[in-house]
CSV table of C-alpha atoms in Angstrom, one decimal:
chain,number,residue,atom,x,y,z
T,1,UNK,CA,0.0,0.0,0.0
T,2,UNK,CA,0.9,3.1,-0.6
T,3,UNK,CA,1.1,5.9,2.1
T,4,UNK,CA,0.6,10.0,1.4
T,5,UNK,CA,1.2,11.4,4.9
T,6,UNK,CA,3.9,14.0,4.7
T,7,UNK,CA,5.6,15.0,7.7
T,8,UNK,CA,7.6,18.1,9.2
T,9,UNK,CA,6.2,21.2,7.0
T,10,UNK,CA,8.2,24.2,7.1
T,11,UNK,CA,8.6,27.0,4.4
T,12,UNK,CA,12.0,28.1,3.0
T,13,UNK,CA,13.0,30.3,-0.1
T,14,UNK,CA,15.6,29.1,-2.2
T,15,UNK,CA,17.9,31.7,-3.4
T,16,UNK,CA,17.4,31.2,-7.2
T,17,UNK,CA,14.1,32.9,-7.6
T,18,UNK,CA,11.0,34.1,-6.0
T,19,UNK,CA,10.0,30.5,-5.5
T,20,UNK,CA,8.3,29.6,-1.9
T,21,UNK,CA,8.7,26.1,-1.2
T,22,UNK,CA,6.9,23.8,1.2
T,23,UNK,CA,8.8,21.2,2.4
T,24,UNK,CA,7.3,18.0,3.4
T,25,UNK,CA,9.7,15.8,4.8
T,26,UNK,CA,7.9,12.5,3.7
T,27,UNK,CA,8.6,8.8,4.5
T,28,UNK,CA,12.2,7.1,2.9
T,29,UNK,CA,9.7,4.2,1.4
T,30,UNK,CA,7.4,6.5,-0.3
T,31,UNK,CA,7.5,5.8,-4.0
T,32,UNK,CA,9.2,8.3,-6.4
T,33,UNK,CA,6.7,9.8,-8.1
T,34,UNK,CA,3.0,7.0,-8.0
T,35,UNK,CA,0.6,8.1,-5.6
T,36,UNK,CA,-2.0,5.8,-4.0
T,37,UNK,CA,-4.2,7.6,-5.6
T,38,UNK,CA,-3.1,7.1,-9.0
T,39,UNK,CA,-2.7,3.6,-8.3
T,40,UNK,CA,-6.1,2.8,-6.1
T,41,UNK,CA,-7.7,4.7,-9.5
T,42,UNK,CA,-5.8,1.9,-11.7
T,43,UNK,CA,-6.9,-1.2,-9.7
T,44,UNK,CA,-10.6,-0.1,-10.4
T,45,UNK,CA,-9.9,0.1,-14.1
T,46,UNK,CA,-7.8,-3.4,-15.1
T,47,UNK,CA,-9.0,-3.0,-18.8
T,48,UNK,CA,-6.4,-0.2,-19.1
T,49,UNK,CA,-3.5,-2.3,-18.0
T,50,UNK,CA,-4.2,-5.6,-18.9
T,51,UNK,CA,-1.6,-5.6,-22.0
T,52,UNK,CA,1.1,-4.1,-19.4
T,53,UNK,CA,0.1,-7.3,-17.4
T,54,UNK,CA,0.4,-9.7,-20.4
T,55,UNK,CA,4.2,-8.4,-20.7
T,56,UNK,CA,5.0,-8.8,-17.4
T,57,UNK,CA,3.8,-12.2,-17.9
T,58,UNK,CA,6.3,-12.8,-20.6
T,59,UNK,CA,9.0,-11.5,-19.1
T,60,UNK,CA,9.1,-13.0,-15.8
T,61,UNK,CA,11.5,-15.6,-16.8
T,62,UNK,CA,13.5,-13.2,-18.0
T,63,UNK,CA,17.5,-13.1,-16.3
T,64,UNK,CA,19.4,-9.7,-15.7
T,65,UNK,CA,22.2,-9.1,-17.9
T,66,UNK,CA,24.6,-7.3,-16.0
T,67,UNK,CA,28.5,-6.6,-16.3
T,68,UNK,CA,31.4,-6.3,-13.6
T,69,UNK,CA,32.8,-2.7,-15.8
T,70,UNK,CA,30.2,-1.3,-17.1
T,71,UNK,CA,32.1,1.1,-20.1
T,72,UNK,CA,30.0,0.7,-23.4
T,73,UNK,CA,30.8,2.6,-26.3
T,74,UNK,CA,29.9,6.0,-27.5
T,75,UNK,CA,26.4,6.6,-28.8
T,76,UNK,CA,27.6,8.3,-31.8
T,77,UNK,CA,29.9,8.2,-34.0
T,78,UNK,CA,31.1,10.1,-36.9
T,79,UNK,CA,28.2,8.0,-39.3
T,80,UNK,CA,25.4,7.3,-37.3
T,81,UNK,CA,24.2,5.7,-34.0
T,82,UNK,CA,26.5,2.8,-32.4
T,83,UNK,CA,24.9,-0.3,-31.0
T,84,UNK,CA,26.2,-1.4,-27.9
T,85,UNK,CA,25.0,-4.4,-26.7
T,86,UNK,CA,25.8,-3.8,-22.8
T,87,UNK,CA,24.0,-0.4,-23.2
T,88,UNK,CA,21.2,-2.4,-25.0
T,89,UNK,CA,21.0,-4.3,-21.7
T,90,UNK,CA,21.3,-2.0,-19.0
T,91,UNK,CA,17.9,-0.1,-21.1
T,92,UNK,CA,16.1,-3.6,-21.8
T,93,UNK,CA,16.8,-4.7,-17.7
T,94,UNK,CA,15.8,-1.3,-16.5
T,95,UNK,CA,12.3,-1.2,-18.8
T,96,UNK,CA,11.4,-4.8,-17.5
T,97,UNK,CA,12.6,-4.2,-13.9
T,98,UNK,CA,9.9,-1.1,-13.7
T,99,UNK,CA,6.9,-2.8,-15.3
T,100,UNK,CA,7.1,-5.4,-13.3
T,101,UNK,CA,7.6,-3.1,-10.3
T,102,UNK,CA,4.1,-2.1,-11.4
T,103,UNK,CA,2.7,-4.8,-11.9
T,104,UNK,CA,2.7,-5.7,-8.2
T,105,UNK,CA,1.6,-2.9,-7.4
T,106,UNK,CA,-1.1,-3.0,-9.7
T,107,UNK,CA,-2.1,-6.7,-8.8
T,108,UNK,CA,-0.3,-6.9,-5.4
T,109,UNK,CA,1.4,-10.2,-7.1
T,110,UNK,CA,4.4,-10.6,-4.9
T,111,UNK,CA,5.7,-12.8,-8.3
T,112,UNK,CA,6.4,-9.5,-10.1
T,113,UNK,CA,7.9,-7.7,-6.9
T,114,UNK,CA,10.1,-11.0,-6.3
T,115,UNK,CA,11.2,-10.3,-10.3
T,116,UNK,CA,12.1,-7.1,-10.2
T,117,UNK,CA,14.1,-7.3,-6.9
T,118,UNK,CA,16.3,-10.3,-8.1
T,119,UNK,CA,17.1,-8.1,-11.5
T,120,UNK,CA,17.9,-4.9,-9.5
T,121,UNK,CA,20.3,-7.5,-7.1
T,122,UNK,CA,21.8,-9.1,-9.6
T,123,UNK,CA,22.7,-5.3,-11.2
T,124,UNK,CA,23.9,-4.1,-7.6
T,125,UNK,CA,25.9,-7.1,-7.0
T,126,UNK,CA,27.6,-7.1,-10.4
T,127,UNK,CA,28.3,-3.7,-11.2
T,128,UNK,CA,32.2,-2.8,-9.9
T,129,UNK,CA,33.1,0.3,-12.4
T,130,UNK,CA,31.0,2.8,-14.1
T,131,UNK,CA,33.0,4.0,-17.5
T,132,UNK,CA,33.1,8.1,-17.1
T,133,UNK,CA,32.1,8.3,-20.7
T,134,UNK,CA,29.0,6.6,-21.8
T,135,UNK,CA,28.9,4.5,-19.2
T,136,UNK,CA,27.8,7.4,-16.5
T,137,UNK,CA,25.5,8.6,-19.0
T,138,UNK,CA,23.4,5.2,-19.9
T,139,UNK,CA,23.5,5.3,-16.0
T,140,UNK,CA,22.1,8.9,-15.9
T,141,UNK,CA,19.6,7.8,-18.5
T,142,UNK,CA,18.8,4.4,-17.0
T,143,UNK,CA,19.2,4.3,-13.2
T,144,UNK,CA,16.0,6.8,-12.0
T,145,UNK,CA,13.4,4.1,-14.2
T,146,UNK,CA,15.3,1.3,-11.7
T,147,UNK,CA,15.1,3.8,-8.6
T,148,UNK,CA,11.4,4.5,-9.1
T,149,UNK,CA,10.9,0.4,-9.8
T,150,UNK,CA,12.7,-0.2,-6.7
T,151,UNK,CA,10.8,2.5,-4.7
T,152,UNK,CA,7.8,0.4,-5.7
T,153,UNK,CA,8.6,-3.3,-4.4
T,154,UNK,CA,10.7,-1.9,-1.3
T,155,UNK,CA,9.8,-3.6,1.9
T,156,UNK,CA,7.8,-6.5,-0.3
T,157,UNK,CA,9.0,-10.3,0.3
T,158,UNK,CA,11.3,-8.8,3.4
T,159,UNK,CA,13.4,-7.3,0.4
T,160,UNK,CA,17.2,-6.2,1.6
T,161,UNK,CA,18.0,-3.6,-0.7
T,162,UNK,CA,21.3,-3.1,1.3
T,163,UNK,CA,23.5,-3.7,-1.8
T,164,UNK,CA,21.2,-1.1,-4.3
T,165,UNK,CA,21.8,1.7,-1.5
T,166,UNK,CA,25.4,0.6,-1.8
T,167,UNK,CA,25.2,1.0,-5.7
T,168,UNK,CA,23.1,4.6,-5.3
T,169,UNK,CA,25.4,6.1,-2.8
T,170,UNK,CA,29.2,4.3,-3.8
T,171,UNK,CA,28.7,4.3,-7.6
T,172,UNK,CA,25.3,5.6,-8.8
T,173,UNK,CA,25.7,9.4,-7.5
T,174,UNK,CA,29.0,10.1,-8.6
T,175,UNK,CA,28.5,9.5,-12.1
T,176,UNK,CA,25.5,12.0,-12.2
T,177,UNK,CA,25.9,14.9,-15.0
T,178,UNK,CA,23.5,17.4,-12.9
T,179,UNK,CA,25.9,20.3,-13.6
T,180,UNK,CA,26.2,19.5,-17.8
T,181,UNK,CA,24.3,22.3,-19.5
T,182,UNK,CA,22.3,20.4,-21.7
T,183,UNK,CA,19.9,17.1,-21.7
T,184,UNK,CA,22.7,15.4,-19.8
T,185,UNK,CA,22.2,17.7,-16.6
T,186,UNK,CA,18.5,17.4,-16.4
T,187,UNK,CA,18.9,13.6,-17.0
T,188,UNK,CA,21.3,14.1,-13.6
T,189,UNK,CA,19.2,15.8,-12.1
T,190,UNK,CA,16.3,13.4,-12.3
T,191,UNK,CA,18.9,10.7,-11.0
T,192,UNK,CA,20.1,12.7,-8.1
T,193,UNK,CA,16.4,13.8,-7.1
T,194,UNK,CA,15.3,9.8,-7.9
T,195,UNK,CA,18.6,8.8,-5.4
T,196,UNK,CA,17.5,11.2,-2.6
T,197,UNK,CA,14.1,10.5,-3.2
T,198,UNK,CA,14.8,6.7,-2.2
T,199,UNK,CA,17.2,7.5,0.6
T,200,UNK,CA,14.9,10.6,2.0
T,201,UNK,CA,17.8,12.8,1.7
T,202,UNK,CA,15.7,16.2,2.2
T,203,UNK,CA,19.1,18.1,1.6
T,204,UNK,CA,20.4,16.8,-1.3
T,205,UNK,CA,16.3,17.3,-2.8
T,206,UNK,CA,16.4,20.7,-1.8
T,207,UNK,CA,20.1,20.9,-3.7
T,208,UNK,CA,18.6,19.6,-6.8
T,209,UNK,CA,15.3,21.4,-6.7
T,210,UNK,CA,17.8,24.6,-7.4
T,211,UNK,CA,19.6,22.5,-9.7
T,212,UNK,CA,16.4,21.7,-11.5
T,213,UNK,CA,15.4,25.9,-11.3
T,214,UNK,CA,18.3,26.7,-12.7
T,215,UNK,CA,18.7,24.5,-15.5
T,216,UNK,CA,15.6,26.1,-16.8
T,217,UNK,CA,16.1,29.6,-16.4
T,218,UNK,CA,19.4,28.9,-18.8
T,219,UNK,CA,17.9,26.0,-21.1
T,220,UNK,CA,14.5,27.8,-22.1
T,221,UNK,CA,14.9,30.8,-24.6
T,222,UNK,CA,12.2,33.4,-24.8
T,223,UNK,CA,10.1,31.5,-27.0
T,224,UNK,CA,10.4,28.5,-25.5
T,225,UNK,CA,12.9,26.4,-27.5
T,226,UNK,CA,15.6,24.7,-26.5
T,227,UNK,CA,18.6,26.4,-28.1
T,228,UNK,CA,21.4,23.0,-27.2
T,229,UNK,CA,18.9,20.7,-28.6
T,230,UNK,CA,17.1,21.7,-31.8
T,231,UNK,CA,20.5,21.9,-33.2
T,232,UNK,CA,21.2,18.1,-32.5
T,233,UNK,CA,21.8,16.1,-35.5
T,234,UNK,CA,22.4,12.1,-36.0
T,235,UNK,CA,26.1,11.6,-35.7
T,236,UNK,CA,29.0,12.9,-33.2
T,237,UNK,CA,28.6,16.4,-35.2
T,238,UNK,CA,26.3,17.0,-32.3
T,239,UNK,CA,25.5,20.0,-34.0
T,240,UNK,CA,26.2,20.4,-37.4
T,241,UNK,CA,26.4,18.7,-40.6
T,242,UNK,CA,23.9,17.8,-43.3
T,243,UNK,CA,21.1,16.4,-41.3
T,244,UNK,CA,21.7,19.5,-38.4
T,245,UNK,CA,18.6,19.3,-36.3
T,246,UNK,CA,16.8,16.6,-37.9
T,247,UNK,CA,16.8,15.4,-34.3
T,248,UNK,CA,16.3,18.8,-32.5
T,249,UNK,CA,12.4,17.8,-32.1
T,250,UNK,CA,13.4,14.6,-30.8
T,251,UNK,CA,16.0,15.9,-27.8
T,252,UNK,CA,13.7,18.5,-27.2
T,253,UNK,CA,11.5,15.5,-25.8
T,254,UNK,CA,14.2,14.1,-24.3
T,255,UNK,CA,15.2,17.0,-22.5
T,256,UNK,CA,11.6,17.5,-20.7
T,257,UNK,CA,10.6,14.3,-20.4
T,258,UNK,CA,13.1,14.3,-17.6
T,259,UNK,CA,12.6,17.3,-16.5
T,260,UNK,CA,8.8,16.3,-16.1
T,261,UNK,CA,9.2,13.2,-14.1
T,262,UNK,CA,11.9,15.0,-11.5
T,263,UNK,CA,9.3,18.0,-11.2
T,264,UNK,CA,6.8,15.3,-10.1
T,265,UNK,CA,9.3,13.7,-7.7
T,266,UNK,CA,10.4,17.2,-5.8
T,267,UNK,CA,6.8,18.5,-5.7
T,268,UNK,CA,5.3,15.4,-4.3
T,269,UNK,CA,7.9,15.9,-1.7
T,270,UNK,CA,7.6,19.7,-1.2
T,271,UNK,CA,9.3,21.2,-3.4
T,272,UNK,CA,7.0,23.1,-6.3
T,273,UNK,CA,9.4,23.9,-8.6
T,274,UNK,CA,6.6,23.9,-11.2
T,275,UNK,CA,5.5,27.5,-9.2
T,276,UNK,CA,8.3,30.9,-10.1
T,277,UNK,CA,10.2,32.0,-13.0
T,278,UNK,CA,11.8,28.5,-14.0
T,279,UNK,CA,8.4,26.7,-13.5
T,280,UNK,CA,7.2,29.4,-15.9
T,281,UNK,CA,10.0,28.6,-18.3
T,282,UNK,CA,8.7,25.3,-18.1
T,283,UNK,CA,5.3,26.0,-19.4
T,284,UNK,CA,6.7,28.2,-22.2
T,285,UNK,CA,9.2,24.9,-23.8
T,286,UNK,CA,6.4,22.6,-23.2
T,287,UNK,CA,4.0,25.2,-25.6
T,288,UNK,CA,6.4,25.2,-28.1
T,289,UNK,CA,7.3,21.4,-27.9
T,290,UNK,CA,3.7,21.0,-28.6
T,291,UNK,CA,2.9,22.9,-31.1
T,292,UNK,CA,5.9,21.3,-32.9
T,293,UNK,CA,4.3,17.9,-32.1
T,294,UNK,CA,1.4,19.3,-33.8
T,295,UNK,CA,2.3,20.9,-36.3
T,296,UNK,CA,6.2,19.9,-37.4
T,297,UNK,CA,6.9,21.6,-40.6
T,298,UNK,CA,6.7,24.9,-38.4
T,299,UNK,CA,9.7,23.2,-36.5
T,300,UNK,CA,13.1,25.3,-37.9
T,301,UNK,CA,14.7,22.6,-39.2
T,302,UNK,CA,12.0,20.8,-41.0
T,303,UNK,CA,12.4,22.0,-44.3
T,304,UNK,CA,16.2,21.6,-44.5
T,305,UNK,CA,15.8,17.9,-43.9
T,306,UNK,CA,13.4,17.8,-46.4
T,307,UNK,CA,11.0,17.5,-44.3
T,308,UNK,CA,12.1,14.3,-42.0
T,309,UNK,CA,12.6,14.8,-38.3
T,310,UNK,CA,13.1,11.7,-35.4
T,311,UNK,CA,10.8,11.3,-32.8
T,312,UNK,CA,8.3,13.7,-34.0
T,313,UNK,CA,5.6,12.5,-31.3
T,314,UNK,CA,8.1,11.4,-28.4
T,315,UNK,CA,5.9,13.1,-25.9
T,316,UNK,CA,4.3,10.7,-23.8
T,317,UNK,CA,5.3,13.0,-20.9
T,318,UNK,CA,2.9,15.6,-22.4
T,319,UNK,CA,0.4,13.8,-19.8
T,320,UNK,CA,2.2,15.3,-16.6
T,321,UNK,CA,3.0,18.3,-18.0
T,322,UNK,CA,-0.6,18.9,-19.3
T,323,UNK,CA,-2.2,18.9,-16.1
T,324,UNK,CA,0.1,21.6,-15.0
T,325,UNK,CA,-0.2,23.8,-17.9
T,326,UNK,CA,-3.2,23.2,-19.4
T,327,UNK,CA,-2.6,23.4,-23.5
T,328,UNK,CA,-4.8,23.0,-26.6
T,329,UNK,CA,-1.9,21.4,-28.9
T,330,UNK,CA,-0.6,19.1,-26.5
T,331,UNK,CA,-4.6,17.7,-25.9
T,332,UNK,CA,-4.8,17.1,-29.2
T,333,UNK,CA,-1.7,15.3,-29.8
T,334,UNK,CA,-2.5,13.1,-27.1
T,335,UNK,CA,-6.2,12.6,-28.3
T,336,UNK,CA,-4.9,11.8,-31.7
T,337,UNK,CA,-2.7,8.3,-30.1
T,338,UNK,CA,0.1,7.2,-31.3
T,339,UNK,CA,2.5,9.0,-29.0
T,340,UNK,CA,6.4,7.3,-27.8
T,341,UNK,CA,8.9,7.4,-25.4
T,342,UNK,CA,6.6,6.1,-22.9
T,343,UNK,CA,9.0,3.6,-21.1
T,344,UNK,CA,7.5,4.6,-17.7
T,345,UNK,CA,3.4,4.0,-18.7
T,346,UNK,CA,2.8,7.8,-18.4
T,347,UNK,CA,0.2,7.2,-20.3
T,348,UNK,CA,-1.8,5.3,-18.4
T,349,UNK,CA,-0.5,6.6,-15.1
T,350,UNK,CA,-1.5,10.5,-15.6
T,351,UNK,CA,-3.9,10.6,-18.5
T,352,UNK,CA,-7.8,10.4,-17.5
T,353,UNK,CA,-9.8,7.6,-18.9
C-alpha cells in the first residue's frame, strides 16, 4: 500500500528565484513519483492495463544481464548511432525491472515484486566500475526508471535492498551529470532527485530542486525552445552537418521528459518547482514542444531535412506536463494516439480515462 502522509512542514525560499517552497519531509519508502491515488484509481480500471500485465507475464522468466565494468561505447559516432550491446542491456533490464515493479503494485502479485528485486540485485551485485564516458550517461539515463521500480517493491518479500543503496550512494551518484548544460544535466538531475528521493535525503532534494530551477532559467529561450537541442543532429557532429537538427524535435523531448518526471518527484515531496520564474520557463518549452508535435513543418529545421525529423511524437510526458499547464496542442496530440517514449506507462498513469 501506498502511504501520502507527509511530515515536518516548514517553508523556506531558495535563493534562485521568487519561489516559496513547502517542504514536506515524507517517509524514505514512499515511491518516487505514484501516488496511491493514482494507483487505487488503476486497480478499479484493469482493462487499461491488462496488456502491461500480459508483458510482465512474458517477461518474468526473463534473467538480468549485468556486467562487472560497465564502459559501453559511444552513442555516436562520426556516421550514425553505435549499438552497444551492454547499453542495450542496462535499457532492456531497467524497462522490464519497472513494469514489473508495477505490476505488483497494480495486482499486489508478490511474483512480479520477487522479479524485479532479483534483477535490480543481480545489477547491484555485479556492477564494480562505471566507465566516465557513456557509461555514466546510460546510468544517468537508465538508473532513475530502476530507482522508481525499486521505490515500488521496497519492503515487499522482506526485500534487503542493502546492496542497491550501496550501488546509489558508492557508484550511482558520482556518475551524475547534474551540472552539464544540456539534456545530460537534467537527466542528472532526475537521477540525483530519484537517489534522494529513495534514501529521504531532504538536503540533497532541496540541492537539486535549485539544480532543477536553474537548469531552466538557462535552457529555455524566450520563445520557448531549447537552443542545445534543436540543433542536435544524428552523428557525433552533435551539432552540425547535413542532417543538423533533424533530431532537435526529438531531444527536445528528451530533454523534458526528464525534466517532467523530477518536477513530479520534488513536488510530491515539497518542493514546487513547477510554481516561479523556471516553473514558468517550463510551461513556455512545453508550448512550443507541442505545437511542434502538432504541427512539425513549423519546427526550424523541418524544411532543411526535407521535411524528416526523429521522434516527431516522443511526448508521452505531455500527460504530466498537461495537467500543470493546461494546453490545446498538446490535448490534441495526445487525443490523436500514437504518441512514444513512454517507457515509464505515463500514459496510463497520468492521462484520465
Amino acid at each position: 500500500m501506498i502511504h501520502n502522509a507527509l511530515r515536518k512542514i516548514s517553508v523556506m525560499i531558495l535563493p534562485l528565484g521568487t519561489t516559496m517552497l513547502v517542504h514536506a519531509q515524507m517517509p524514505a519508502e514512499q515511491p518516487l513519483f505514484i501516488t496511491s491515488t493514482q494507483i487505487q484509481a488503476l486497480q478499479q480500471q484493469p482493462e487499461r492495463w491488462t496488456a502491461l500485465q500480459k508483458r510482465c507475464d512474458t517477461e518474468l522468466d526473463t534473467r538480468a544481464q549485468p556486467v562487472a565494468d560497465f564502459s559501453p561505447a559511444p552513442h555516436y559516432s562520426s556516421t550514425g548511432i553505435t549499438h552497444d550491446t551492454t547499453a542495450k542491456n542496462l535499457s532492456t533490464d531497467a524497462g522490464i525491472i519497472y513494469r514489473a515493479a508495477l505490476c505488483y503494485q497494480l495486482t499486489t502479485n508478490r511474483a512480479y515484486a520477487s522479479h524485479a528485486q532479483t534483477m535490480i540485485d543481480a545489477w547491484s551485485k555485479t556492477v564494480k566500475t562505471v566507465d566516465k564516458g557513456q557509461g555514466a550517461s546510460d546510468f544517468n539515463f537508465n538508473l532513475p526508471q530502476i530507482i522508481i521500480g525499486a521505490s515500488l517493491v521496497r519492503g515487499v518479500n522482506d526485500w534487503d535492498d542493502t546492496t542497491f543503496r550501496a550501488l546509489l550512494t558508492d557508484k550511482a551518484a558520482a556518475t551524475t551529470h547534474a551540472d552539464k548544460a544540456n539534456n545530460h544535466g537534467n537527466w542528472g538531475v532526475l537521477l540525483d532527485a530519484s537517489i534522494a528521493a529513495y534514501l529521504g535525503n531532504t538536503q540533497q532534494l532541496a540541492k537539486t530542486s535549485h539544480r532543477w530551477q536553474a537548469l531552466m532559467q538557462s535552457q529555455v529561450a524566450d520563445d520557448g525552445s531549447l537552443p542545445l537541442e534543436i540543433c542536435r543532429s544524428n552523428t557525433n557532429n552533435y551539432c552540425g552537418g547535413a542532417d543538423q537538427g533533424i533530431n532537435g524535435l526529438s531531444y527536445t523531448h528528451y530533454t523534458l521528459l526528464p525534466t517532467a518526471v523530477a518536477a513530479e518527484i520534488l513536488a510530491l515531496r515539497g518542493f514546487d518547482v513547477y510554481q516561479g520564474d523556471a516553473g514558468r520557463k517550463l510551461g513556455l518549452a512545453y508550448a512550443r514542444a507541442a505545437r511542434w508535435t502538432r504541427y512539425p513543418d513549423t519546427f526550424p529545421y523541418y524544411q532543411s531535412n526535407d521535411g524528416k525529423l526523429n521522434g516527431i511524437r516522443n511526448a508521452a510526458y505531455f500527460s504530466i506536463l498537461q495537467k500543470h499547464y493546461p494546453n490545446p496542442d498538446a490535448d490534441t496530440v495526445l487525443r490523436e494516439g500514437k504518441v512514444g517514449m513512454n517507457g515509464l506507462e505515463l500514459l496510463m498513469l497520468f492521462t484520465a480515462d
